[in-house]
Amino acid sequence: MRVRPSGQACGAEVTGVDLSAALDASQSAEIRGAWLEHHVLSFPDQDMTDDDLERFTGCFGGFGHDPFFDPIPGRQHIAAIKREADEKSPLFAENWHSDWSFQKHPPAGTCLLGITIPPTGGDTLFANQHAALDAMPPDMRAKYEELTAIHSAQMAYAPDGAYGDKDVERSMAIRPDESARETQLHPLVRTHPETGQPGLFSCMGYIIGFEGVDQQDALPLLTELYAWQSQDEFVYRHKWQPNMLVMWDNRSVLHCATGGYEGHDRLLHRTTIAAHGVS
């Protein structure tokens, strides 16, 4: 197995392993170590079925709970990240976020398998939130370090949210619900449960405010933080290939989608890895 760092803020390519076969304990441990070090791993040229994707995901923890998506037919844990060539709806997931940060136990990671990949565009961006915290000036860090963030899916998945009842022309099976209005508290600066490294967790979008902070004061804090977290120096730009698996650490990075593939279908299959120690 070979691990080649991207040379950017995070990310590495892994070759010399066949993910269509079961991993042994040493392979799983080596991949987990590389994942924790590089935060985003890509595995090119993998001829994987949905069974293979589920087996691989299971090597790194239980399956996370995926609200607001319908799974693909015949599966409980795989969702289709899909956009059709002639689709006119706004791009899905084009804002920075950490998957399902509004849950009590957000997923440790996400796996995405490229099936139909356009010849151009569709890169995924990842922002290293350990690096973002480390580079933060002391006076700025002091403003954020003790804050507890209020997370909610309401702006995205409530019936009146971005993917709500009015978002009717989308090919993805998104199911908005009133439960998206629920809130969950998480420290803004969290210690990674496996590495012990502190980092920023999530950002404006799923974070709707801070505990004990008036909303008029919270909004400028969130806006400043969002601009800081996504600076180019913290970002890895991932370019997709067909039959490529990517896994990332939701505890370490933010991610967002990009467009630029109008007129082409795009399809990826997605699973989430349950929080460390939670299944």
PDB file of C-alpha atoms in Angstrom:
ATOM      1  CA  MET A   1       0.000   0.000   0.000  1.00  0.00           C
ATOM      2  CA  ARG A   2       1.329   3.432  -0.942  1.00  0.00           C
ATOM      3  CA  VAL A   3       0.162   6.781   0.446  1.00  0.00           C
ATOM      4  CA  ARG A   4       1.049   9.878  -1.581  1.00  0.00           C
ATOM      5  CA  PRO A   5       0.242  13.241   0.073  1.00  0.00           C
ATOM      6  CA  SER A   6      -1.478  15.826  -2.110  1.00  0.00           C
ATOM      7  CA  GLY A   7       1.006  18.582  -1.260  1.00  0.00           C
ATOM      8  CA  GLN A   8      -1.954  20.796  -0.352  1.00  0.00           C
ATOM      9  CA  ALA A   9      -3.466  21.561   3.071  1.00  0.00           C
ATOM     10  CA  CYS A  10      -4.629  17.968   3.516  1.00  0.00           C
ATOM     11  CA  GLY A  11      -5.436  14.908   1.430  1.00  0.00           C
ATOM     12  CA  ALA A  12      -3.516  11.898   0.113  1.00  0.00           C
ATOM     13  CA  GLU A  13      -3.916   9.269  -2.609  1.00  0.00           C
ATOM     14  CA  VAL A  14      -3.766   5.597  -1.637  1.00  0.00           C
ATOM     15  CA  THR A  15      -2.780   2.926  -4.158  1.00  0.00           C
ATOM     16  CA  GLY A  16      -1.770  -0.710  -3.955  1.00  0.00           C
ATOM     17  CA  VAL A  17      -4.932  -1.918  -2.216  1.00  0.00           C
ATOM     18  CA  ASP A  18      -8.015  -3.597  -3.721  1.00  0.00           C
ATOM     19  CA  LEU A  19     -11.189  -2.374  -2.012  1.00  0.00           C
ATOM     20  CA  SER A  20     -13.357  -4.888  -3.872  1.00  0.00           C
ATOM     21  CA  ALA A  21     -11.861  -7.485  -1.511  1.00  0.00           C
ATOM     22  CA  ALA A  22     -12.156  -7.625   2.269  1.00  0.00           C
ATOM     23  CA  LEU A  23      -9.439  -5.733   4.131  1.00  0.00           C
ATOM     24  CA  ASP A  24      -7.405  -7.571   6.739  1.00  0.00           C
ATOM     25  CA  ALA A  25      -6.684  -6.023  10.146  1.00  0.00           C
ATOM     26  CA  SER A  26      -3.299  -4.622   9.147  1.00  0.00           C
ATOM     27  CA  GLN A  27      -4.691  -2.989   6.000  1.00  0.00           C
ATOM     28  CA  SER A  28      -7.565  -1.424   7.942  1.00  0.00           C
ATOM     29  CA  ALA A  29      -5.158  -0.098  10.564  1.00  0.00           C
ATOM     30  CA  GLU A  30      -2.843   1.348   7.916  1.00  0.00           C
ATOM     31  CA  ILE A  31      -5.726   3.092   6.160  1.00  0.00           C
ATOM     32  CA  ARG A  32      -7.074   4.451   9.457  1.00  0.00           C
ATOM     33  CA  GLY A  33      -3.637   5.826  10.323  1.00  0.00           C
ATOM     34  CA  ALA A  34      -3.352   7.549   6.945  1.00  0.00           C
ATOM     35  CA  TRP A  35      -6.910   8.890   7.276  1.00  0.00           C
ATOM     36  CA  LEU A  36      -6.186  10.414  10.683  1.00  0.00           C
ATOM     37  CA  GLU A  37      -2.941  11.938   9.398  1.00  0.00           C
ATOM     38  CA  HIS A  38      -4.184  13.316   6.066  1.00  0.00           C
ATOM     39  CA  HIS A  39      -7.919  13.789   6.839  1.00  0.00           C
ATOM     40  CA  VAL A  40      -8.959  13.003   3.242  1.00  0.00           C
ATOM     41  CA  LEU A  41      -7.984   9.843   1.346  1.00  0.00           C
ATOM     42  CA  SER A  42      -8.680   8.999  -2.296  1.00  0.00           C
ATOM     43  CA  PHE A  43      -8.466   5.485  -3.738  1.00  0.00           C
ATOM     44  CA  PRO A  44      -8.351   5.569  -7.566  1.00  0.00           C
ATOM     45  CA  ASP A  45      -9.210   2.683  -9.901  1.00  0.00           C
ATOM     46  CA  GLN A  46     -11.460   0.739  -7.535  1.00  0.00           C
ATOM     47  CA  ASP A  47     -14.012  -1.560  -9.178  1.00  0.00           C
ATOM     48  CA  MET A  48     -16.433  -1.578  -6.236  1.00  0.00           C
ATOM     49  CA  THR A  49     -20.038  -2.712  -5.837  1.00  0.00           C
ATOM     50  CA  ASP A  50     -22.440  -1.347  -3.244  1.00  0.00           C
ATOM     51  CA  ASP A  51     -21.672  -4.421  -1.136  1.00  0.00           C
ATOM     52  CA  ASP A  52     -17.985  -3.494  -1.293  1.00  0.00           C
ATOM     53  CA  LEU A  53     -18.747   0.099  -0.295  1.00  0.00           C
ATOM     54  CA  GLU A  54     -20.743  -1.040   2.729  1.00  0.00           C
ATOM     55  CA  ARG A  55     -18.066  -3.534   3.770  1.00  0.00           C
ATOM     56  CA  PHE A  56     -15.333  -0.892   3.492  1.00  0.00           C
ATOM     57  CA  THR A  57     -17.375   1.600   5.535  1.00  0.00           C
ATOM     58  CA  GLY A  58     -17.946  -1.024   8.216  1.00  0.00           C
ATOM     59  CA  CYS A  59     -14.196  -1.450   8.693  1.00  0.00           C
ATOM     60  CA  PHE A  60     -14.001   2.006  10.261  1.00  0.00           C
ATOM     61  CA  GLY A  61     -17.057   1.961  12.544  1.00  0.00           C
ATOM     62  CA  GLY A  62     -20.788   1.473  12.404  1.00  0.00           C
ATOM     63  CA  PHE A  63     -22.963   3.259   9.877  1.00  0.00           C
ATOM     64  CA  GLY A  64     -23.985   6.802  10.705  1.00  0.00           C
ATOM     65  CA  HIS A  65     -27.627   7.855  10.712  1.00  0.00           C
ATOM     66  CA  ASP A  66     -28.477   9.839   7.570  1.00  0.00           C
ATOM     67  CA  PRO A  67     -31.556  12.016   8.050  1.00  0.00           C
ATOM     68  CA  PHE A  68     -33.272  13.841   5.180  1.00  0.00           C
ATOM     69  CA  PHE A  69     -31.970  11.496   2.440  1.00  0.00           C
ATOM     70  CA  ASP A  70     -33.782   8.438   1.112  1.00  0.00           C
ATOM     71  CA  PRO A  71     -31.373   5.536   0.599  1.00  0.00           C
ATOM     72  CA  ILE A  72     -31.084   3.931  -2.809  1.00  0.00           C
ATOM     73  CA  PRO A  73     -33.474   1.011  -3.446  1.00  0.00           C
ATOM     74  CA  GLY A  74     -32.525  -2.149  -1.597  1.00  0.00           C
ATOM     75  CA  ARG A  75     -30.074  -0.454   0.768  1.00  0.00           C
ATOM     76  CA  GLN A  76     -30.336   1.119   4.195  1.00  0.00           C
ATOM     77  CA  HIS A  77     -27.043   2.985   4.363  1.00  0.00           C
ATOM     78  CA  ILE A  78     -26.233   4.194   0.839  1.00  0.00           C
ATOM     79  CA  ALA A  79     -27.525   7.483  -0.567  1.00  0.00           C
ATOM     80  CA  ALA A  80     -27.146   8.693  -4.147  1.00  0.00           C
ATOM     81  CA  ILE A  81     -25.484  12.074  -4.619  1.00  0.00           C
ATOM     82  CA  LYS A  82     -26.973  12.718  -8.015  1.00  0.00           C
ATOM     83  CA  ARG A  83     -27.391  15.492 -10.561  1.00  0.00           C
ATOM     84  CA  GLU A  84     -28.818  15.029 -14.045  1.00  0.00           C
ATOM     85  CA  ALA A  85     -27.405  16.681 -17.136  1.00  0.00           C
ATOM     86  CA  ASP A  86     -30.368  19.005 -17.660  1.00  0.00           C
ATOM     87  CA  GLU A  87     -31.023  19.785 -14.002  1.00  0.00           C
ATOM     88  CA  LYS A  88     -31.680  23.453 -13.187  1.00  0.00           C
ATOM     89  CA  SER A  89     -31.935  23.309  -9.384  1.00  0.00           C
ATOM     90  CA  PRO A  90     -29.201  25.010  -7.330  1.00  0.00           C
ATOM     91  CA  LEU A  91     -26.083  22.918  -6.818  1.00  0.00           C
ATOM     92  CA  PHE A  92     -26.322  20.580  -3.831  1.00  0.00           C
ATOM     93  CA  ALA A  93     -23.901  21.098  -0.910  1.00  0.00           C
ATOM     94  CA  GLU A  94     -22.091  24.075  -2.452  1.00  0.00           C
ATOM     95  CA  ASN A  95     -21.617  25.726   0.963  1.00  0.00           C
ATOM     96  CA  TRP A  96     -18.895  24.704   3.413  1.00  0.00           C
ATOM     97  CA  HIS A  97     -20.093  22.246   6.062  1.00  0.00           C
ATOM     98  CA  SER A  98     -19.288  19.187   8.155  1.00  0.00           C
ATOM     99  CA  ASP A  99     -21.784  16.394   7.529  1.00  0.00           C
ATOM    100  CA  TRP A 100     -24.702  16.263   9.960  1.00  0.00           C
ATOM    101  CA  SER A 101     -22.974  18.395  12.610  1.00  0.00           C
ATOM    102  CA  PHE A 102     -26.427  19.084  14.063  1.00  0.00           C
ATOM    103  CA  GLN A 103     -26.647  15.515  15.422  1.00  0.00           C
ATOM    104  CA  LYS A 104     -25.789  14.578  19.004  1.00  0.00           C
ATOM    105  CA  HIS A 105     -23.149  12.206  17.607  1.00  0.00           C
ATOM    106  CA  PRO A 106     -22.193  13.513  14.135  1.00  0.00           C
ATOM    107  CA  PRO A 107     -20.561  10.986  11.811  1.00  0.00           C
ATOM    108  CA  ALA A 108     -16.819  10.511  12.134  1.00  0.00           C
ATOM    109  CA  GLY A 109     -16.428  10.234   8.396  1.00  0.00           C
ATOM    110  CA  THR A 110     -18.029  10.071   4.995  1.00  0.00           C
ATOM    111  CA  CYS A 111     -17.275   7.742   2.076  1.00  0.00           C
ATOM    112  CA  LEU A 112     -18.133   8.721  -1.493  1.00  0.00           C
ATOM    113  CA  LEU A 113     -17.757   6.403  -4.479  1.00  0.00           C
ATOM    114  CA  GLY A 114     -17.577   7.989  -7.925  1.00  0.00           C
ATOM    115  CA  ILE A 115     -19.791   6.164 -10.438  1.00  0.00           C
ATOM    116  CA  THR A 116     -20.674   8.645 -13.191  1.00  0.00           C
ATOM    117  CA  ILE A 117     -18.095  11.429 -13.232  1.00  0.00           C
ATOM    118  CA  PRO A 118     -18.311  14.321 -15.718  1.00  0.00           C
ATOM    119  CA  PRO A 119     -15.278  15.036 -17.920  1.00  0.00           C
ATOM    120  CA  THR A 120     -14.927  18.501 -16.394  1.00  0.00           C
ATOM    121  CA  GLY A 121     -15.861  20.273 -13.168  1.00  0.00           C
ATOM    122  CA  GLY A 122     -17.398  18.791 -10.047  1.00  0.00           C
ATOM    123  CA  ASP A 123     -14.327  19.096  -7.814  1.00  0.00           C
ATOM    124  CA  THR A 124     -14.845  18.746  -4.064  1.00  0.00           C
ATOM    125  CA  LEU A 125     -13.056  21.210  -1.776  1.00  0.00           C
ATOM    126  CA  PHE A 126     -11.845  20.281   1.706  1.00  0.00           C
ATOM    127  CA  ALA A 127     -10.703  22.782   4.365  1.00  0.00           C
ATOM    128  CA  ASN A 128      -8.390  21.559   7.128  1.00  0.00           C
ATOM    129  CA  GLN A 129      -9.835  22.828  10.412  1.00  0.00           C
ATOM    130  CA  HIS A 130      -6.834  21.854  12.524  1.00  0.00           C
ATOM    131  CA  ALA A 131      -4.702  24.086  10.305  1.00  0.00           C
ATOM    132  CA  ALA A 132      -7.327  26.837  10.444  1.00  0.00           C
ATOM    133  CA  LEU A 133      -7.254  26.847  14.238  1.00  0.00           C
ATOM    134  CA  ASP A 134      -3.455  26.620  14.436  1.00  0.00           C
ATOM    135  CA  ALA A 135      -3.046  29.641  12.158  1.00  0.00           C
ATOM    136  CA  MET A 136      -5.628  31.786  13.950  1.00  0.00           C
ATOM    137  CA  PRO A 137      -4.141  34.919  15.556  1.00  0.00           C
ATOM    138  CA  PRO A 138      -4.192  34.748  19.384  1.00  0.00           C
ATOM    139  CA  ASP A 139      -6.671  37.606  19.807  1.00  0.00           C
ATOM    140  CA  MET A 140      -9.056  36.045  17.266  1.00  0.00           C
ATOM    141  CA  ARG A 141      -8.675  32.584  18.791  1.00  0.00           C
ATOM    142  CA  ALA A 142      -9.501  33.997  22.232  1.00  0.00           C
ATOM    143  CA  LYS A 143     -12.882  35.163  20.892  1.00  0.00           C
ATOM    144  CA  TYR A 144     -13.837  31.691  19.698  1.00  0.00           C
ATOM    145  CA  GLU A 145     -12.086  29.200  21.932  1.00  0.00           C
ATOM    146  CA  GLU A 146     -14.667  28.961  24.712  1.00  0.00           C
ATOM    147  CA  LEU A 147     -17.802  29.279  22.563  1.00  0.00           C
ATOM    148  CA  THR A 148     -20.439  26.573  22.399  1.00  0.00           C
ATOM    149  CA  ALA A 149     -22.107  26.479  18.986  1.00  0.00           C
ATOM    150  CA  ILE A 150     -25.827  25.930  18.379  1.00  0.00           C
ATOM    151  CA  HIS A 151     -26.263  23.552  15.444  1.00  0.00           C
ATOM    152  CA  SER A 152     -29.430  22.997  13.419  1.00  0.00           C
ATOM    153  CA  ALA A 153     -30.424  21.713   9.987  1.00  0.00           C
ATOM    154  CA  GLN A 154     -33.309  24.174   9.713  1.00  0.00           C
ATOM    155  CA  MET A 155     -31.836  26.395   7.000  1.00  0.00           C
ATOM    156  CA  ALA A 156     -31.253  23.402   4.741  1.00  0.00           C
ATOM    157  CA  TYR A 157     -33.785  20.676   5.501  1.00  0.00           C
ATOM    158  CA  ALA A 158     -36.808  22.277   7.183  1.00  0.00           C
ATOM    159  CA  PRO A 159     -39.849  22.448   4.884  1.00  0.00           C
ATOM    160  CA  ASP A 160     -39.073  26.125   4.245  1.00  0.00           C
ATOM    161  CA  GLY A 161     -35.311  25.534   3.947  1.00  0.00           C
ATOM    162  CA  ALA A 162     -33.040  25.528   0.921  1.00  0.00           C
ATOM    163  CA  TYR A 163     -33.894  21.861   0.153  1.00  0.00           C
ATOM    164  CA  GLY A 164     -37.464  22.158   1.408  1.00  0.00           C
ATOM    165  CA  ASP A 165     -40.875  21.939  -0.168  1.00  0.00           C
ATOM    166  CA  LYS A 166     -40.126  24.482  -2.912  1.00  0.00           C
ATOM    167  CA  ASP A 167     -37.076  22.512  -4.120  1.00  0.00           C
ATOM    168  CA  VAL A 168     -39.185  20.272  -6.354  1.00  0.00           C
ATOM    169  CA  GLU A 169     -37.039  19.803  -9.473  1.00  0.00           C
ATOM    170  CA  ARG A 170     -34.061  18.093  -7.854  1.00  0.00           C
ATOM    171  CA  SER A 171     -33.105  14.562  -8.899  1.00  0.00           C
ATOM    172  CA  MET A 172     -31.690  13.673  -5.470  1.00  0.00           C
ATOM    173  CA  ALA A 173     -34.025  11.961  -3.012  1.00  0.00           C
ATOM    174  CA  ILE A 174     -33.988  14.660  -0.318  1.00  0.00           C
ATOM    175  CA  ARG A 175     -36.787  14.528   2.242  1.00  0.00           C
ATOM    176  CA  PRO A 176     -37.205  17.739   4.293  1.00  0.00           C
ATOM    177  CA  ASP A 177     -38.877  17.460   7.689  1.00  0.00           C
ATOM    178  CA  GLU A 178     -39.893  19.589  10.668  1.00  0.00           C
ATOM    179  CA  SER A 179     -37.340  17.720  12.786  1.00  0.00           C
ATOM    180  CA  ALA A 180     -34.691  19.824  11.030  1.00  0.00           C
ATOM    181  CA  ARG A 181     -35.595  22.663  13.415  1.00  0.00           C
ATOM    182  CA  GLU A 182     -34.166  20.798  16.408  1.00  0.00           C
ATOM    183  CA  THR A 183     -30.912  22.125  17.872  1.00  0.00           C
ATOM    184  CA  GLN A 184     -27.770  20.519  19.276  1.00  0.00           C
ATOM    185  CA  LEU A 185     -24.854  22.044  21.180  1.00  0.00           C
ATOM    186  CA  HIS A 186     -21.184  21.324  20.416  1.00  0.00           C
ATOM    187  CA  PRO A 187     -18.008  23.178  21.479  1.00  0.00           C
ATOM    188  CA  LEU A 188     -16.736  25.263  18.584  1.00  0.00           C
ATOM    189  CA  VAL A 189     -13.187  24.119  19.319  1.00  0.00           C
ATOM    190  CA  ARG A 190     -13.197  20.355  19.825  1.00  0.00           C
ATOM    191  CA  THR A 191     -10.470  17.839  20.593  1.00  0.00           C
ATOM    192  CA  HIS A 192     -10.322  15.094  17.980  1.00  0.00           C
ATOM    193  CA  PRO A 193     -11.387  11.893  19.788  1.00  0.00           C
ATOM    194  CA  GLU A 194      -8.679   9.770  18.176  1.00  0.00           C
ATOM    195  CA  THR A 195      -5.706  12.106  17.748  1.00  0.00           C
ATOM    196  CA  GLY A 196      -6.273  14.555  20.600  1.00  0.00           C
ATOM    197  CA  GLN A 197      -5.635  17.464  18.238  1.00  0.00           C
ATOM    198  CA  PRO A 198      -7.860  20.538  18.691  1.00  0.00           C
ATOM    199  CA  GLY A 199      -9.706  21.938  15.700  1.00  0.00           C
ATOM    200  CA  LEU A 200     -12.666  24.055  14.667  1.00  0.00           C
ATOM    201  CA  PHE A 201     -15.877  22.085  14.252  1.00  0.00           C
ATOM    202  CA  SER A 202     -18.444  22.997  11.594  1.00  0.00           C
ATOM    203  CA  CYS A 203     -19.380  26.477  10.399  1.00  0.00           C
ATOM    204  CA  MET A 204     -22.150  28.917   9.535  1.00  0.00           C
ATOM    205  CA  GLY A 205     -25.030  27.089   7.911  1.00  0.00           C
ATOM    206  CA  TYR A 206     -25.384  24.261  10.376  1.00  0.00           C
ATOM    207  CA  ILE A 207     -24.196  26.616  13.149  1.00  0.00           C
ATOM    208  CA  ILE A 208     -27.004  29.122  13.720  1.00  0.00           C
ATOM    209  CA  GLY A 209     -25.619  30.867  16.810  1.00  0.00           C
ATOM    210  CA  PHE A 210     -23.676  30.516  20.053  1.00  0.00           C
ATOM    211  CA  GLU A 211     -24.969  29.623  23.490  1.00  0.00           C
ATOM    212  CA  GLY A 212     -25.387  32.734  25.626  1.00  0.00           C
ATOM    213  CA  VAL A 213     -24.592  35.143  22.765  1.00  0.00           C
ATOM    214  CA  ASP A 214     -27.234  37.497  21.353  1.00  0.00           C
ATOM    215  CA  GLN A 215     -27.987  36.818  17.711  1.00  0.00           C
ATOM    216  CA  GLN A 216     -26.956  40.341  16.702  1.00  0.00           C
ATOM    217  CA  ASP A 217     -23.524  39.606  18.176  1.00  0.00           C
ATOM    218  CA  ALA A 218     -23.371  36.012  16.934  1.00  0.00           C
ATOM    219  CA  LEU A 219     -23.857  36.835  13.246  1.00  0.00           C
ATOM    220  CA  PRO A 220     -20.649  38.879  12.809  1.00  0.00           C
ATOM    221  CA  LEU A 221     -18.735  36.214  14.738  1.00  0.00           C
ATOM    222  CA  LEU A 222     -20.076  33.523  12.413  1.00  0.00           C
ATOM    223  CA  THR A 223     -19.365  35.581   9.294  1.00  0.00           C
ATOM    224  CA  GLU A 224     -15.776  36.291  10.337  1.00  0.00           C
ATOM    225  CA  LEU A 225     -15.228  32.650  11.276  1.00  0.00           C
ATOM    226  CA  TYR A 226     -16.637  31.359   7.962  1.00  0.00           C
ATOM    227  CA  ALA A 227     -14.293  33.606   5.980  1.00  0.00           C
ATOM    228  CA  TRP A 228     -11.318  32.451   8.051  1.00  0.00           C
ATOM    229  CA  GLN A 229     -12.057  28.711   7.886  1.00  0.00           C
ATOM    230  CA  SER A 230     -12.211  28.520   4.108  1.00  0.00           C
ATOM    231  CA  GLN A 231      -9.072  30.444   3.128  1.00  0.00           C
ATOM    232  CA  ASP A 232      -7.096  28.949   0.253  1.00  0.00           C
ATOM    233  CA  GLU A 233      -4.143  28.085   2.489  1.00  0.00           C
ATOM    234  CA  PHE A 234      -6.325  25.571   4.359  1.00  0.00           C
ATOM    235  CA  VAL A 235      -7.954  24.019   1.268  1.00  0.00           C
ATOM    236  CA  TYR A 236      -7.352  20.849  -0.734  1.00  0.00           C
ATOM    237  CA  ARG A 237      -9.108  20.679  -4.113  1.00  0.00           C
ATOM    238  CA  HIS A 238     -10.013  17.110  -5.038  1.00  0.00           C
ATOM    239  CA  LYS A 239     -10.501  16.115  -8.673  1.00  0.00           C
ATOM    240  CA  TRP A 240     -12.702  13.076  -9.239  1.00  0.00           C
ATOM    241  CA  GLN A 241     -12.267  10.065 -11.497  1.00  0.00           C
ATOM    242  CA  PRO A 242     -14.723   7.245 -12.230  1.00  0.00           C
ATOM    243  CA  ASN A 243     -14.295   4.284  -9.855  1.00  0.00           C
ATOM    244  CA  MET A 244     -12.621   6.445  -7.226  1.00  0.00           C
ATOM    245  CA  LEU A 245     -13.473   6.147  -3.536  1.00  0.00           C
ATOM    246  CA  VAL A 246     -12.902   9.114  -1.251  1.00  0.00           C
ATOM    247  CA  MET A 247     -13.189   9.062   2.533  1.00  0.00           C
ATOM    248  CA  TRP A 248     -12.854  12.114   4.756  1.00  0.00           C
ATOM    249  CA  ASP A 249     -12.816  12.929   8.445  1.00  0.00           C
ATOM    250  CA  ASN A 250     -15.766  15.120   9.397  1.00  0.00           C
ATOM    251  CA  ARG A 251     -14.033  15.904  12.688  1.00  0.00           C
ATOM    252  CA  SER A 252     -11.097  17.507  10.868  1.00  0.00           C
ATOM    253  CA  VAL A 253     -12.337  19.088   7.653  1.00  0.00           C
ATOM    254  CA  LEU A 254     -15.134  21.086   6.119  1.00  0.00           C
ATOM    255  CA  HIS A 255     -16.117  20.302   2.546  1.00  0.00           C
ATOM    256  CA  CYS A 256     -18.174  21.769  -0.263  1.00  0.00           C
ATOM    257  CA  ALA A 257     -19.184  20.878  -3.808  1.00  0.00           C
ATOM    258  CA  THR A 258     -18.355  22.819  -6.955  1.00  0.00           C
ATOM    259  CA  GLY A 259     -20.139  22.887 -10.312  1.00  0.00           C
ATOM    260  CA  GLY A 260     -18.881  23.437 -13.829  1.00  0.00           C
ATOM    261  CA  TYR A 261     -20.268  20.236 -15.355  1.00  0.00           C
ATOM    262  CA  GLU A 262     -23.502  21.510 -16.847  1.00  0.00           C
ATOM    263  CA  GLY A 263     -24.853  19.173 -19.513  1.00  0.00           C
ATOM    264  CA  HIS A 264     -23.376  16.064 -17.875  1.00  0.00           C
ATOM    265  CA  ASP A 265     -24.846  13.517 -15.453  1.00  0.00           C
ATOM    266  CA  ARG A 266     -23.054  13.017 -12.136  1.00  0.00           C
ATOM    267  CA  LEU A 267     -23.632  10.140  -9.696  1.00  0.00           C
ATOM    268  CA  LEU A 268     -21.815   9.108  -6.541  1.00  0.00           C
ATOM    269  CA  HIS A 269     -22.833   6.677  -3.793  1.00  0.00           C
ATOM    270  CA  ARG A 270     -22.394   7.857  -0.212  1.00  0.00           C
ATOM    271  CA  THR A 271     -22.139   6.274   3.219  1.00  0.00           C
ATOM    272  CA  THR A 272     -21.315   7.751   6.605  1.00  0.00           C
ATOM    273  CA  ILE A 273     -19.141   6.285   9.365  1.00  0.00           C
ATOM    274  CA  ALA A 274     -20.607   6.513  12.851  1.00  0.00           C
ATOM    275  CA  ALA A 275     -18.961   8.655  15.530  1.00  0.00           C
ATOM    276  CA  HIS A 276     -15.957   7.048  17.216  1.00  0.00           C
ATOM    277  CA  GLY A 277     -17.237   4.614  19.817  1.00  0.00           C
ATOM    278  CA  VAL A 278     -20.866   4.958  18.638  1.00  0.00           C
ATOM    279  CA  SER A 279     -22.646   2.394  16.453  1.00  0.00           C
TER     280      SER A 279
END
